Amino acid sequence: MVSMNTNQIEGLVGMLMVLGILVLLVLPSALGVVRDRRADRQIREAQETRETPRDRKGQKSSSRSTVPSTATWYADGRRSKKLVSS
């Protein structure tokens, strides 16, 4: 039968504590990597399924009008004011 003295038991407990703390520190990071990979895979699959019908039918033009956004309108107004005031 193998018997351990006090120093060996303390060393074992200390080593197990260090390994436990290491696992607690690494676990959230590892779970985050797994979650990111799953999200990336889902995004890639969604893009592939969305691109497939478009390739068969040809590229469709947008049905929305090409009205400039508010930011574009504002920037154009600022540019024209600068030109007039110069």
XYZ file of C-alpha atoms in Angstrom:
86
model
C 0.000 0.000 0.000
C 1.285 3.464 -0.935
C 1.264 5.986 1.849
C 1.906 9.708 1.469
C 3.478 11.917 4.079
C 2.264 15.434 4.922
C 4.610 17.219 2.515
C 3.471 15.078 -0.398
C -0.204 15.653 0.426
C 0.345 19.426 0.655
C 2.177 19.338 -2.682
C -0.659 17.394 -4.297
C -3.311 19.751 -2.919
C -1.318 22.765 -4.084
C -0.870 21.297 -7.557
C -4.582 20.525 -7.832
C -5.425 24.074 -6.722
C -3.132 25.557 -9.376
C -4.644 23.314 -12.059
C -8.162 24.249 -10.907
C -7.395 27.971 -11.083
C -5.829 27.491 -14.528
C -8.981 25.748 -15.756
C -11.151 28.554 -14.356
C -9.038 31.158 -16.167
C -8.908 29.324 -19.513
C -12.504 28.051 -19.631
C -14.258 31.371 -20.485
C -11.784 32.027 -23.268
C -12.195 28.525 -24.715
C -15.991 28.833 -24.576
C -15.786 32.191 -26.357
C -13.685 30.706 -29.161
C -16.174 27.874 -29.608
C -19.076 30.327 -29.660
C -17.332 32.595 -32.211
C -16.586 29.659 -34.508
C -20.209 28.540 -34.347
C -21.402 32.053 -35.170
C -18.915 32.307 -38.059
C -20.105 28.969 -39.427
C -23.751 30.061 -39.221
C -22.957 33.356 -40.980
C -21.025 31.533 -43.710
C -23.886 29.054 -44.234
C -26.427 31.882 -44.394
C -24.330 33.728 -46.982
C -23.946 30.578 -49.068
C -27.682 29.895 -49.078
C -28.405 33.523 -49.919
C -25.897 33.591 -52.798
C -27.052 30.335 -54.393
C -30.472 31.534 -55.738
C -28.949 34.763 -57.035
C -26.369 32.822 -59.066
C -29.039 30.749 -60.784
C -31.369 33.612 -61.727
C -28.751 36.254 -62.418
C -28.190 39.346 -60.369
C -31.306 41.411 -59.729
C -31.282 45.150 -59.473
C -32.551 46.743 -56.334
C -36.206 47.741 -56.277
C -35.436 50.668 -53.976
C -35.015 54.119 -55.407
C -31.592 55.703 -55.403
C -32.461 58.654 -53.180
C -29.351 59.922 -51.397
C -29.192 59.448 -47.671
C -29.515 62.311 -45.234
C -25.777 62.212 -44.569
C -25.022 62.552 -48.297
C -27.500 65.419 -48.629
C -25.972 67.190 -45.622
C -22.396 66.721 -46.915
C -23.354 68.022 -50.383
C -24.968 71.092 -48.793
C -21.855 71.779 -46.731
C -19.631 71.485 -49.810
C -21.770 73.892 -51.847
C -21.749 76.458 -49.019
C -17.945 76.270 -48.854
C -17.665 76.833 -52.584
C -19.963 79.858 -52.461
C -18.221 81.460 -49.496
C -14.694 81.050 -50.933
